[in-house]
Short mmCIF file of N, CA and C in Angstrom, two decimals:
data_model
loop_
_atom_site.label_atom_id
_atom_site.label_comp_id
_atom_site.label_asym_id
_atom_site.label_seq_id
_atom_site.Cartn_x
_atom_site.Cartn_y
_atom_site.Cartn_z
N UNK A 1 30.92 78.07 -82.31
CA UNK A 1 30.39 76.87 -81.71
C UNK A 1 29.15 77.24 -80.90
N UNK A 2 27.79 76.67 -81.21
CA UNK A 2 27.23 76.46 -80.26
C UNK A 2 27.12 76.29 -79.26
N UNK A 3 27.02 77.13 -78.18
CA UNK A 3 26.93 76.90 -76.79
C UNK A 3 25.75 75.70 -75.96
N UNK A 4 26.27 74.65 -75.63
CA UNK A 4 25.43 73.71 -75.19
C UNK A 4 24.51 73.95 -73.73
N UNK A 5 23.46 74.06 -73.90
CA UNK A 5 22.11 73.85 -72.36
C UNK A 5 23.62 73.00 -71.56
N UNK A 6 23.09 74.01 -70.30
CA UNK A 6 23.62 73.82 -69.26
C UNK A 6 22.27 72.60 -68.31
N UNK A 7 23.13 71.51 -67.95
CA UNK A 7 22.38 70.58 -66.87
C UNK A 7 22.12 70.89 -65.62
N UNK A 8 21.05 70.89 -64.83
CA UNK A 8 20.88 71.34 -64.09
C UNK A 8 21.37 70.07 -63.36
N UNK A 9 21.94 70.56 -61.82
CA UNK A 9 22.68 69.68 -60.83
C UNK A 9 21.36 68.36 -60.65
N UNK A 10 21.76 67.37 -59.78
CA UNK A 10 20.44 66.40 -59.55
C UNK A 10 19.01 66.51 -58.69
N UNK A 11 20.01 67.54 -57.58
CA UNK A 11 18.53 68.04 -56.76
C UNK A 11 17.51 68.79 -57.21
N UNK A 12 18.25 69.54 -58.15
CA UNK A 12 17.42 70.89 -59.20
C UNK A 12 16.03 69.72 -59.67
N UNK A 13 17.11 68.75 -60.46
CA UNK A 13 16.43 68.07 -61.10
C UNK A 13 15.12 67.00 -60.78
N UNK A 14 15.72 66.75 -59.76
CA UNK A 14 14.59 65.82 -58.35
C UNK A 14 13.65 66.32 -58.06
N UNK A 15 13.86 67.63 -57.87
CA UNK A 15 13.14 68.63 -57.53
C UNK A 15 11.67 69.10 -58.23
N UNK A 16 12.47 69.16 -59.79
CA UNK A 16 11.08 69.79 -60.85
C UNK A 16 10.56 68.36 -61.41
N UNK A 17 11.21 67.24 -61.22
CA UNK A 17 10.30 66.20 -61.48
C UNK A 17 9.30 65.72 -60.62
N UNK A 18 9.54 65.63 -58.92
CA UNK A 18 8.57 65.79 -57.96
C UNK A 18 7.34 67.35 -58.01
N UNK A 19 7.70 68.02 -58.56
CA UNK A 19 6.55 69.07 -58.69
C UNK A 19 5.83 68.41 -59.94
N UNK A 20 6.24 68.01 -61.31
CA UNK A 20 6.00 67.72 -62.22
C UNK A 20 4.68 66.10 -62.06
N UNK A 21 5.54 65.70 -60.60
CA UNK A 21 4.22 64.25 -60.75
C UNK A 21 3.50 64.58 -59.62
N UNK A 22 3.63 65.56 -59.09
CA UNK A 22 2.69 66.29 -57.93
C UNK A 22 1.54 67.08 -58.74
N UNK A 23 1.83 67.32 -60.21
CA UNK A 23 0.75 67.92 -60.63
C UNK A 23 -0.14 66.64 -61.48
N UNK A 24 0.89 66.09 -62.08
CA UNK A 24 -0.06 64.81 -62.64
C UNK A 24 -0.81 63.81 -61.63
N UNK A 25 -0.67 64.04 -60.05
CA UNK A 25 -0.96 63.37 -59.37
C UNK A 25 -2.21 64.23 -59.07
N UNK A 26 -2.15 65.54 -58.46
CA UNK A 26 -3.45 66.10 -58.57
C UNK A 26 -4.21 65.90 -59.46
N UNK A 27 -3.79 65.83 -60.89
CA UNK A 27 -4.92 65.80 -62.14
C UNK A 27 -5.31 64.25 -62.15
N UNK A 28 -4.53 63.51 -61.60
CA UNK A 28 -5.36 61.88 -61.76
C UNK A 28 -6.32 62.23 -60.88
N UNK A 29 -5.81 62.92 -59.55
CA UNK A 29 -6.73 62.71 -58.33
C UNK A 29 -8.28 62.97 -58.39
N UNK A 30 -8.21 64.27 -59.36
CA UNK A 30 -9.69 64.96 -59.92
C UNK A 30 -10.02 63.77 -60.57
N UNK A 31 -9.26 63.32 -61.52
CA UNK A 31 -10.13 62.79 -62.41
C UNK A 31 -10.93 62.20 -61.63
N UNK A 32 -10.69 60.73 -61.17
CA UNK A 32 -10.93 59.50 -60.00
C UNK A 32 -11.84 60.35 -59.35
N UNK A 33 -11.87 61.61 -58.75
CA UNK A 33 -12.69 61.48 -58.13
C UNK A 33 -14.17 62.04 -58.77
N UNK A 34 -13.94 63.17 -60.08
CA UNK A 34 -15.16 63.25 -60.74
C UNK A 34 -15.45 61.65 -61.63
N UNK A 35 -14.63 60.79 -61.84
CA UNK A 35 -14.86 60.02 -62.99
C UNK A 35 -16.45 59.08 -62.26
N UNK A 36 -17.18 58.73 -63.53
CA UNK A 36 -18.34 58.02 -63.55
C UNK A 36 -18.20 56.75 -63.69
N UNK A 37 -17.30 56.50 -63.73
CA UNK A 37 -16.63 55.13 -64.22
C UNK A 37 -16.32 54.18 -62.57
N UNK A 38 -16.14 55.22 -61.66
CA UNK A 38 -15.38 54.48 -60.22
C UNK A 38 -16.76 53.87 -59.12
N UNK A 39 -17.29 52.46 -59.40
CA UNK A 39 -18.63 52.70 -58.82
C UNK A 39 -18.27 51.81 -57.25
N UNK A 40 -17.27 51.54 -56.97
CA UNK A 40 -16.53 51.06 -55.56
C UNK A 40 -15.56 52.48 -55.02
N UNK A 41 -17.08 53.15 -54.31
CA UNK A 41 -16.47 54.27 -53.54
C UNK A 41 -16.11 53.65 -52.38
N UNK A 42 -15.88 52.71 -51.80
CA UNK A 42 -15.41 51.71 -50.28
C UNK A 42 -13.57 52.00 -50.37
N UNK A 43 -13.10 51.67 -51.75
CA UNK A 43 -11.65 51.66 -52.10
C UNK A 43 -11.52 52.50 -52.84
N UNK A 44 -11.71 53.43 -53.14
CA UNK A 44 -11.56 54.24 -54.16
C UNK A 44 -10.34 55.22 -53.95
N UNK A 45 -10.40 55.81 -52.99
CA UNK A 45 -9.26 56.31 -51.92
C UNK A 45 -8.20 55.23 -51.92
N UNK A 46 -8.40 54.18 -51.17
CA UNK A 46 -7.04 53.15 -50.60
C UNK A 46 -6.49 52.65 -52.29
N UNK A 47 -7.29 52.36 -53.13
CA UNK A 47 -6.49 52.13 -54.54
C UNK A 47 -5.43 53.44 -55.52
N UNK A 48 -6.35 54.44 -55.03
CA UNK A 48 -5.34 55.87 -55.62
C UNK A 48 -4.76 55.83 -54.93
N UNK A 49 -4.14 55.82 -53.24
CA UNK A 49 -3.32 55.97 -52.96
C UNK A 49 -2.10 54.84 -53.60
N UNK A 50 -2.64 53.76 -53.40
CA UNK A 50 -1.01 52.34 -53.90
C UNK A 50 -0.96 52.56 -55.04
N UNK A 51 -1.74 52.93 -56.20
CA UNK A 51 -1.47 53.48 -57.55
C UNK A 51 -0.48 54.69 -57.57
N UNK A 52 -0.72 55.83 -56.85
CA UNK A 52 0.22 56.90 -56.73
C UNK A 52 1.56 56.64 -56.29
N UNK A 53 1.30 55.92 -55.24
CA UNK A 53 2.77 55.29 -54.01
C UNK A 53 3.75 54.95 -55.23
N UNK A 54 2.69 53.45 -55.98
CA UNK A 54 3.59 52.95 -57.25
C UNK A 54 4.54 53.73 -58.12
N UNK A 55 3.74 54.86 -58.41
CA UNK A 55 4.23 55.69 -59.19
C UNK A 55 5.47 56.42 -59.25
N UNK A 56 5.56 56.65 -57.98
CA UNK A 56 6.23 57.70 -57.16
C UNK A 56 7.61 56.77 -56.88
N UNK A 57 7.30 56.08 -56.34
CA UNK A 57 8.49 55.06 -55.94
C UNK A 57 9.04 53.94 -56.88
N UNK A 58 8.24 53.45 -57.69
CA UNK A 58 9.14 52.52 -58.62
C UNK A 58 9.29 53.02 -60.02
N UNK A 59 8.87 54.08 -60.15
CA UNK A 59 9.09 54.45 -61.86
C UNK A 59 10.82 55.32 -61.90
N UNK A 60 11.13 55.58 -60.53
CA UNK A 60 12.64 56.48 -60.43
C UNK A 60 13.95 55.35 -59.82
N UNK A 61 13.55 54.31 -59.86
CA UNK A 61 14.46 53.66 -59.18
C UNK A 61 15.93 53.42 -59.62
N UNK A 62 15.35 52.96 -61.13
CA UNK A 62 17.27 53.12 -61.70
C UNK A 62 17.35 54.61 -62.76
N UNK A 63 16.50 55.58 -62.16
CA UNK A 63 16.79 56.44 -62.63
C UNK A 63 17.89 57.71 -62.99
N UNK A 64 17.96 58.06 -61.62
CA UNK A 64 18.82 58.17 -60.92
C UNK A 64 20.10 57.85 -60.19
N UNK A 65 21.51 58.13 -60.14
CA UNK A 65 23.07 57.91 -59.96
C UNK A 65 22.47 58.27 -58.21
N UNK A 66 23.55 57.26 -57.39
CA UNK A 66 23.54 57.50 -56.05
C UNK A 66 24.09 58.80 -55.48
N UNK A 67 22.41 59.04 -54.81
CA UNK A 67 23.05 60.36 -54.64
C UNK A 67 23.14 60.91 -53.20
N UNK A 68 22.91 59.80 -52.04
CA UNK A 68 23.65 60.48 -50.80
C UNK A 68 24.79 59.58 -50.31
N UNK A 69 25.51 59.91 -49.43
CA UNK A 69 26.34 59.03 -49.27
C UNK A 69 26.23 57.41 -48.70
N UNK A 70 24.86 57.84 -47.28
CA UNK A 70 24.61 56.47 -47.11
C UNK A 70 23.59 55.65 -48.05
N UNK A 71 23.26 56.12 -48.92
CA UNK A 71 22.93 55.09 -49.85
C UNK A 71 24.10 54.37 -50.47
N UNK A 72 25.05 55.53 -50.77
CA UNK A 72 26.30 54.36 -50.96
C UNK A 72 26.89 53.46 -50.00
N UNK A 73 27.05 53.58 -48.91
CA UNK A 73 27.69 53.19 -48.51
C UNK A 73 26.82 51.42 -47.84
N UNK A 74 25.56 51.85 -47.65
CA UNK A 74 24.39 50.84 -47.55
C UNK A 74 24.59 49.75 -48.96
N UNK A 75 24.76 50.50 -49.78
CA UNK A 75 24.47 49.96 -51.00
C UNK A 75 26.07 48.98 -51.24
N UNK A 76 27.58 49.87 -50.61
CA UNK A 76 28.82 48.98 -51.29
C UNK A 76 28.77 47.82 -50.04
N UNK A 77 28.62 47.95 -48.77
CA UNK A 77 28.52 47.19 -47.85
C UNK A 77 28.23 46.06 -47.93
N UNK A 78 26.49 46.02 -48.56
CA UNK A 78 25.33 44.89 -48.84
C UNK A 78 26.30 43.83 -49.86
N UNK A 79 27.00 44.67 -50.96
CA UNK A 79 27.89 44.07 -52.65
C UNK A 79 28.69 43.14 -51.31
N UNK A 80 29.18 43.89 -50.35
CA UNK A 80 30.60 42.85 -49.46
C UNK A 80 29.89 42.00 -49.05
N UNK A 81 29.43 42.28 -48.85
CA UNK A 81 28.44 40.79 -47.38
C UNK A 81 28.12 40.13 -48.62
N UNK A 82 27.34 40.22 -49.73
CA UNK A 82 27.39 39.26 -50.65
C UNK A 82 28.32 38.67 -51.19
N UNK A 83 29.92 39.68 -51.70
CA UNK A 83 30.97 38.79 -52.06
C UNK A 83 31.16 38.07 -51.43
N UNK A 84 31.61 38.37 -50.07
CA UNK A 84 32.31 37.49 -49.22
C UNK A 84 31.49 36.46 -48.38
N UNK A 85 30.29 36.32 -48.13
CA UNK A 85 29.28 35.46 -47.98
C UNK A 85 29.39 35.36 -46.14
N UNK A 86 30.26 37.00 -46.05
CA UNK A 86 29.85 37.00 -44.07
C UNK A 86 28.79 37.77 -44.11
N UNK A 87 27.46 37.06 -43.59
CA UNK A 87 26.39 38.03 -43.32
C UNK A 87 25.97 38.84 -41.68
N UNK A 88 26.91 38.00 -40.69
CA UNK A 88 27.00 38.63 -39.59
C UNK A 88 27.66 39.71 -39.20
N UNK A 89 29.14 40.06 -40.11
CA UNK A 89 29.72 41.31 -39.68
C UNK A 89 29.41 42.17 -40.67
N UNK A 90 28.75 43.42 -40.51
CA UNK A 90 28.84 44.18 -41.72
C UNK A 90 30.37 45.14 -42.14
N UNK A 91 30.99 45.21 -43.80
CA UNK A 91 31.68 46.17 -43.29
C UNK A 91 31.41 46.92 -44.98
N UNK A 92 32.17 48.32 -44.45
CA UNK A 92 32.41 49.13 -45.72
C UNK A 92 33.81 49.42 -45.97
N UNK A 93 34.47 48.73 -46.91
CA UNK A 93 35.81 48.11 -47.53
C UNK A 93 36.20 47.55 -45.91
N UNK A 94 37.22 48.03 -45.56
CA UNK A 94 37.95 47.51 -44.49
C UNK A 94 37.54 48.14 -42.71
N UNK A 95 36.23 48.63 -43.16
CA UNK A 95 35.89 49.64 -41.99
C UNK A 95 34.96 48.90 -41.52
N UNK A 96 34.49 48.33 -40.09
CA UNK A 96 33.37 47.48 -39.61
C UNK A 96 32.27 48.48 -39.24
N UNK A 97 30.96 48.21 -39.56
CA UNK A 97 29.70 49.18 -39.33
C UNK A 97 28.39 48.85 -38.39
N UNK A 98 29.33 48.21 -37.12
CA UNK A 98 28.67 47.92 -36.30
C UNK A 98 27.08 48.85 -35.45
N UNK A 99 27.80 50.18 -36.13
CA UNK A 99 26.68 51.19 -35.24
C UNK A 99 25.22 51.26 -35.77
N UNK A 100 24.91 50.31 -37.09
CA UNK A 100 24.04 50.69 -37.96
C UNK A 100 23.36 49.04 -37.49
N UNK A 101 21.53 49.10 -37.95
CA UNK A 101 21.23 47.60 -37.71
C UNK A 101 21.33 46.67 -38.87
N UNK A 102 21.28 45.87 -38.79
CA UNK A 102 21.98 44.38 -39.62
C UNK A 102 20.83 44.41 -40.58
N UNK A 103 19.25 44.40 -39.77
CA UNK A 103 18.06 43.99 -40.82
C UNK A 103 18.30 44.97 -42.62
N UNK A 104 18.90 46.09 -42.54
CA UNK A 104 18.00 46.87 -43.30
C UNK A 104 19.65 45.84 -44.68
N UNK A 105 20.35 45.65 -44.15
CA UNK A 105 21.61 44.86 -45.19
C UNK A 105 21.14 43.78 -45.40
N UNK A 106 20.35 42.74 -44.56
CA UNK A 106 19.85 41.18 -44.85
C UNK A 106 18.74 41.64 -46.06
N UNK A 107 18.12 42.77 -46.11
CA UNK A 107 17.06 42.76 -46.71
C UNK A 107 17.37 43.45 -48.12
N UNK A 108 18.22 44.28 -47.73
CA UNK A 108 18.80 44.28 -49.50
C UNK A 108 19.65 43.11 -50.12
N UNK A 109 20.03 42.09 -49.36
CA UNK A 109 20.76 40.72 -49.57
C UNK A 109 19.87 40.10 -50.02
N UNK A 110 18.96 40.00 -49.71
CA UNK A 110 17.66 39.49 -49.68
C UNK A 110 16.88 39.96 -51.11
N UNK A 111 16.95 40.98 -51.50
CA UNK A 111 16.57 41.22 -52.60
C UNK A 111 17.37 41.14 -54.01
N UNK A 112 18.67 41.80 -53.25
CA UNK A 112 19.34 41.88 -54.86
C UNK A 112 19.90 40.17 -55.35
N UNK A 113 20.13 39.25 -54.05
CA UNK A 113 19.95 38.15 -54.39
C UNK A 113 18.81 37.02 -55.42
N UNK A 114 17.77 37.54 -55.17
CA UNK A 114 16.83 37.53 -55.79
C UNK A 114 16.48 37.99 -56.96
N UNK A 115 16.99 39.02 -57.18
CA UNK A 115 16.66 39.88 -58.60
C UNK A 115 18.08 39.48 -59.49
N UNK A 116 18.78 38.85 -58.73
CA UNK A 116 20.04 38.87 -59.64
C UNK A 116 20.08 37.20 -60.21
N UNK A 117 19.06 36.56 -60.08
CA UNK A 117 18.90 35.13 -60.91
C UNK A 117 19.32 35.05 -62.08
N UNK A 118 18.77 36.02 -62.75
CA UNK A 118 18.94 35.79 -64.26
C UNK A 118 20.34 36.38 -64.68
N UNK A 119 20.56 37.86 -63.94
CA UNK A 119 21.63 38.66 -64.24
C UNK A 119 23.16 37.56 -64.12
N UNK A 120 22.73 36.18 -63.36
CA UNK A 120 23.65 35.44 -62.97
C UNK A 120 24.26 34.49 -63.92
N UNK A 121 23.04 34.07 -64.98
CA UNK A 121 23.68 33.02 -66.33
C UNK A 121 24.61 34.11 -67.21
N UNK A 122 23.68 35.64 -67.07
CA UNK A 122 24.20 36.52 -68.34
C UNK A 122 25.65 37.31 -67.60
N UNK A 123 25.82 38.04 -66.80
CA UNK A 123 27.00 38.72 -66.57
C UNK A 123 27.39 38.18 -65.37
N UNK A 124 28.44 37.69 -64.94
CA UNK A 124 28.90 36.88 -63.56
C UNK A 124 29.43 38.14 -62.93
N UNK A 125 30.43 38.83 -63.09
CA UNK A 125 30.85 40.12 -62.87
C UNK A 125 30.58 41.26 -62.18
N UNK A 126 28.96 41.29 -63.01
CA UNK A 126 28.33 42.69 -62.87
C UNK A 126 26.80 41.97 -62.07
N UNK A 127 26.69 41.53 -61.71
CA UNK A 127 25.19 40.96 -61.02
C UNK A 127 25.20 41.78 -59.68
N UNK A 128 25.29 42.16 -59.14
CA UNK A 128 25.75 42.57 -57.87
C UNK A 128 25.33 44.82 -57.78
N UNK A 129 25.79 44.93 -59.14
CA UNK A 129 25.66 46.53 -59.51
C UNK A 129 25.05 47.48 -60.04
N UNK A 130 23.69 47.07 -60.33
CA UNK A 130 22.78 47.61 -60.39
C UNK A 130 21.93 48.14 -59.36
N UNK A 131 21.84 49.67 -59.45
CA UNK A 131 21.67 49.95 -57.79
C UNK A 131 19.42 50.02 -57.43
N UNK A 132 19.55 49.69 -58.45
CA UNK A 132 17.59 49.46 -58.37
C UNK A 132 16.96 48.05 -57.39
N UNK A 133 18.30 47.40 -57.71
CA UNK A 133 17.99 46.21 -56.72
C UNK A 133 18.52 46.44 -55.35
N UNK A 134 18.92 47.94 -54.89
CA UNK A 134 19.55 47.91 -53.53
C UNK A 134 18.10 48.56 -52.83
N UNK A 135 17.59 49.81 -54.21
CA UNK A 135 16.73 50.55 -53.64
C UNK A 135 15.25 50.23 -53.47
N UNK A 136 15.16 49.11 -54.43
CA UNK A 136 13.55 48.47 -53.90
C UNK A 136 13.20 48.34 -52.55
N UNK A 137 14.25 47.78 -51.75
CA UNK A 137 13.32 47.17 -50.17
C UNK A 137 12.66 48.85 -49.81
N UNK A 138 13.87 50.17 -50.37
CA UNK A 138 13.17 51.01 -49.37
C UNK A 138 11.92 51.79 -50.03
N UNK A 139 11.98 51.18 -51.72
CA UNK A 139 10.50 51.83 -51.99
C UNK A 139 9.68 50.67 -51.56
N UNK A 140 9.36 49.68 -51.48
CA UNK A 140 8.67 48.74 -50.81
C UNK A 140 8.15 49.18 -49.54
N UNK A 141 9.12 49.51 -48.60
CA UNK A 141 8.63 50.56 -47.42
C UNK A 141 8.06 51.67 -47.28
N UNK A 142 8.26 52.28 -48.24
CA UNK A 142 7.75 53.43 -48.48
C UNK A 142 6.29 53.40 -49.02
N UNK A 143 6.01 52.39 -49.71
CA UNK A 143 4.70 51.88 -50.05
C UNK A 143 4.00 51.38 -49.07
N UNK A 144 4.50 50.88 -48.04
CA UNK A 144 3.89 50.34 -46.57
C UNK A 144 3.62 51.36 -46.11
N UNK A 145 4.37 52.30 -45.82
CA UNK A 145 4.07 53.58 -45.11
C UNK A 145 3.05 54.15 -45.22
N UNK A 146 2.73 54.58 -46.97
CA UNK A 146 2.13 55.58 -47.12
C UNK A 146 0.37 54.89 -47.03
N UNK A 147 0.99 53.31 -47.13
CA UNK A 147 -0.59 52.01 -46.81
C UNK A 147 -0.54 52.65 -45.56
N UNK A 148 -0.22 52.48 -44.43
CA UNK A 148 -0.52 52.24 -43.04
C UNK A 148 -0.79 53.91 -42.90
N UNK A 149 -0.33 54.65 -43.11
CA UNK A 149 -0.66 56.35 -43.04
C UNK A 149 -2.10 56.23 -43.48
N UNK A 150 -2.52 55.58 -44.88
CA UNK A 150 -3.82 56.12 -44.69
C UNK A 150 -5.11 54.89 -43.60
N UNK A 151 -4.44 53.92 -43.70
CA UNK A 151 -5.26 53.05 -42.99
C UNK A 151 -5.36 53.80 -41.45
N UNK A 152 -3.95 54.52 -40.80
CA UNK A 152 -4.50 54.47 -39.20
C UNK A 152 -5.31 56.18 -39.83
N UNK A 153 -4.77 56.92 -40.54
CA UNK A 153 -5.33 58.37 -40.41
C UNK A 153 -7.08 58.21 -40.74
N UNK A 154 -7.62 56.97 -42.01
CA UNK A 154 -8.69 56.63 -41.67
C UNK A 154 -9.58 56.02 -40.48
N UNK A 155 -9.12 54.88 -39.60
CA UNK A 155 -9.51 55.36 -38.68
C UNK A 155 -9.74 55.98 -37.45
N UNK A 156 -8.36 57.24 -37.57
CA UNK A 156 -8.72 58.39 -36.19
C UNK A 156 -9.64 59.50 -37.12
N UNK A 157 -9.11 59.73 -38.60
CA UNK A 157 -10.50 60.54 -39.03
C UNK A 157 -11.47 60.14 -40.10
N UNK A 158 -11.58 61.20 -40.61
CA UNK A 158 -12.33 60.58 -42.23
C UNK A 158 -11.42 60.00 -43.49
N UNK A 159 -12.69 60.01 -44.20
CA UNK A 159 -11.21 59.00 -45.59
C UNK A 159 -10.50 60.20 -46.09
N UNK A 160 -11.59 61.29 -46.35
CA UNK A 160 -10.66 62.18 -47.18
C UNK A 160 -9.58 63.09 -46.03
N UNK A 161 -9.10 63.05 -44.95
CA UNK A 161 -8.20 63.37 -44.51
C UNK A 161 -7.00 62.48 -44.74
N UNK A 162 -7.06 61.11 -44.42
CA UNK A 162 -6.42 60.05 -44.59
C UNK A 162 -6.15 59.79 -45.91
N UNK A 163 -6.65 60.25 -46.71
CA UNK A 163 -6.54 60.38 -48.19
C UNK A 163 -5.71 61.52 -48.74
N UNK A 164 -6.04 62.40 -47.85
CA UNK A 164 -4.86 64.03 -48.08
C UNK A 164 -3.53 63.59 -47.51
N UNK A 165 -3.57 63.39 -46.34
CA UNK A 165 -2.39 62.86 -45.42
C UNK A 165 -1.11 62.05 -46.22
N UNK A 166 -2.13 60.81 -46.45
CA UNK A 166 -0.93 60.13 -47.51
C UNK A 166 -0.50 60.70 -48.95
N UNK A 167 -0.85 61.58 -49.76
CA UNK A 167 -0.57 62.04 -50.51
C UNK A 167 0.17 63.13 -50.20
N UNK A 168 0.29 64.07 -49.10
CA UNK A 168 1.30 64.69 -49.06
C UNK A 168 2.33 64.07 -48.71
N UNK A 169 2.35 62.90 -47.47
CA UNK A 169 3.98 62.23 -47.58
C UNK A 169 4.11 61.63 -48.87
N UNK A 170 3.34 61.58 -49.62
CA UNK A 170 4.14 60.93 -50.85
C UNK A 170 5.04 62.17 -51.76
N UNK A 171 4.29 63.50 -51.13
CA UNK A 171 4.79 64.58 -52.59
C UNK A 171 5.78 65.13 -51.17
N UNK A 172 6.25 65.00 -50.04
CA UNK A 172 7.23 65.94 -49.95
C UNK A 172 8.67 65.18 -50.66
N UNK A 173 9.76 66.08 -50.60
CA UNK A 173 10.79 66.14 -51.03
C UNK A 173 11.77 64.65 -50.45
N UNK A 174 11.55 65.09 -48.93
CA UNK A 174 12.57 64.43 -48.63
C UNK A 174 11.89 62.63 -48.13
N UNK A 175 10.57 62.61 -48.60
CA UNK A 175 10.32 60.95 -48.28
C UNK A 175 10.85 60.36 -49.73
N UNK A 176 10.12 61.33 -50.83
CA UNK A 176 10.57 60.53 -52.04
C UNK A 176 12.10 60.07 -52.12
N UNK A 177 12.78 61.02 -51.98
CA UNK A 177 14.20 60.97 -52.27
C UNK A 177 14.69 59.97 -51.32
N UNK A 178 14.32 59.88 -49.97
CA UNK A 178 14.93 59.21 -49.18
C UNK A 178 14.63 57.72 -49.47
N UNK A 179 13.23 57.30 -50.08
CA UNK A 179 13.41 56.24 -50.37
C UNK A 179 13.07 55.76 -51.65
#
């Protein structure tokens, strides 16, 4: 019998795909910036960055199985407050999660409610479990972030610092993953 490739665990894997769009992100970056084609040097910077952000944050969303705990637990919480239609107490099964704030659960309520329109004529059941609709609000944030990183780092310095700046929080490890 053939011995089957061994899978590498998920962080392994998180891991060489963030190096992997850290290099395609450098090679867009050259391009854009040798290309002859880009004749709005004003945005040229602030558009590679929300193009990259995009990249980075919504192309992995249902890619990936939940993989820390409080994403689960953010994530089964939000499913309760929706079954049960209490949006003031949060809990996880029978456990109340008072220590945590309310906004960041209204806002995945808020979304997967929203995204689950259609999922609602087709599966009654399963609308609720798809975990891409838990994790948008925090790539959404994460796209704010890495906006407002280069907007204030542009003006305390130049663009191309503010332009470096946000591209490394986009390539370390633990912003991607975290959101």
């Amino acid at each position: 019998a053939a011995d089957k490739p061994e899978i590498p665990p998920p962080i392994i894997a998180i891991f060489l795909f963030l190096i992997f769009m850290l290099v395609i992100i450098c090679n867009i970056c050259f391009f854009i910036q040798n290309c002859v084609f880009m004749k709005i040097k004003k945005y040229q910077a602030f558009s590679l960055i929300i193009f990259l952000s995009l990249i980075v944050n919504f192309t992995t969303l249902n890619t990936y199985p939940v993989l820390d705990r409080d994403e689960a637990r953010y994530a089964q919480s939000t499913k309760q407050m929706l079954e049960t239609g209490k949006y003031n107490s949060i809990n996880f099964q029978d456990e109340l999660r008072s220590k945590k704030p309310i906004g960041i659960y209204w806002l995945q309520a808020l979304s997967v409610s929203i995204l689950s329109q259609k999922d609602d004529l087709i599966k009654k059941n399963n609308k609720f479990n798809n975990i891409w609709k838990y994790r948008i609000v925090s790539s959404l944030f994460s796209l704010l972030t890495s906006i407002l990183m280069f907007l204030i780092a542009s003006k305390l310095f130049d663009e191309k610092i503010a332009f470096f700046s946000a591209l490394a929080l986009q390539s370390t490890l633990l912003f991607s993953i975290e959101s």
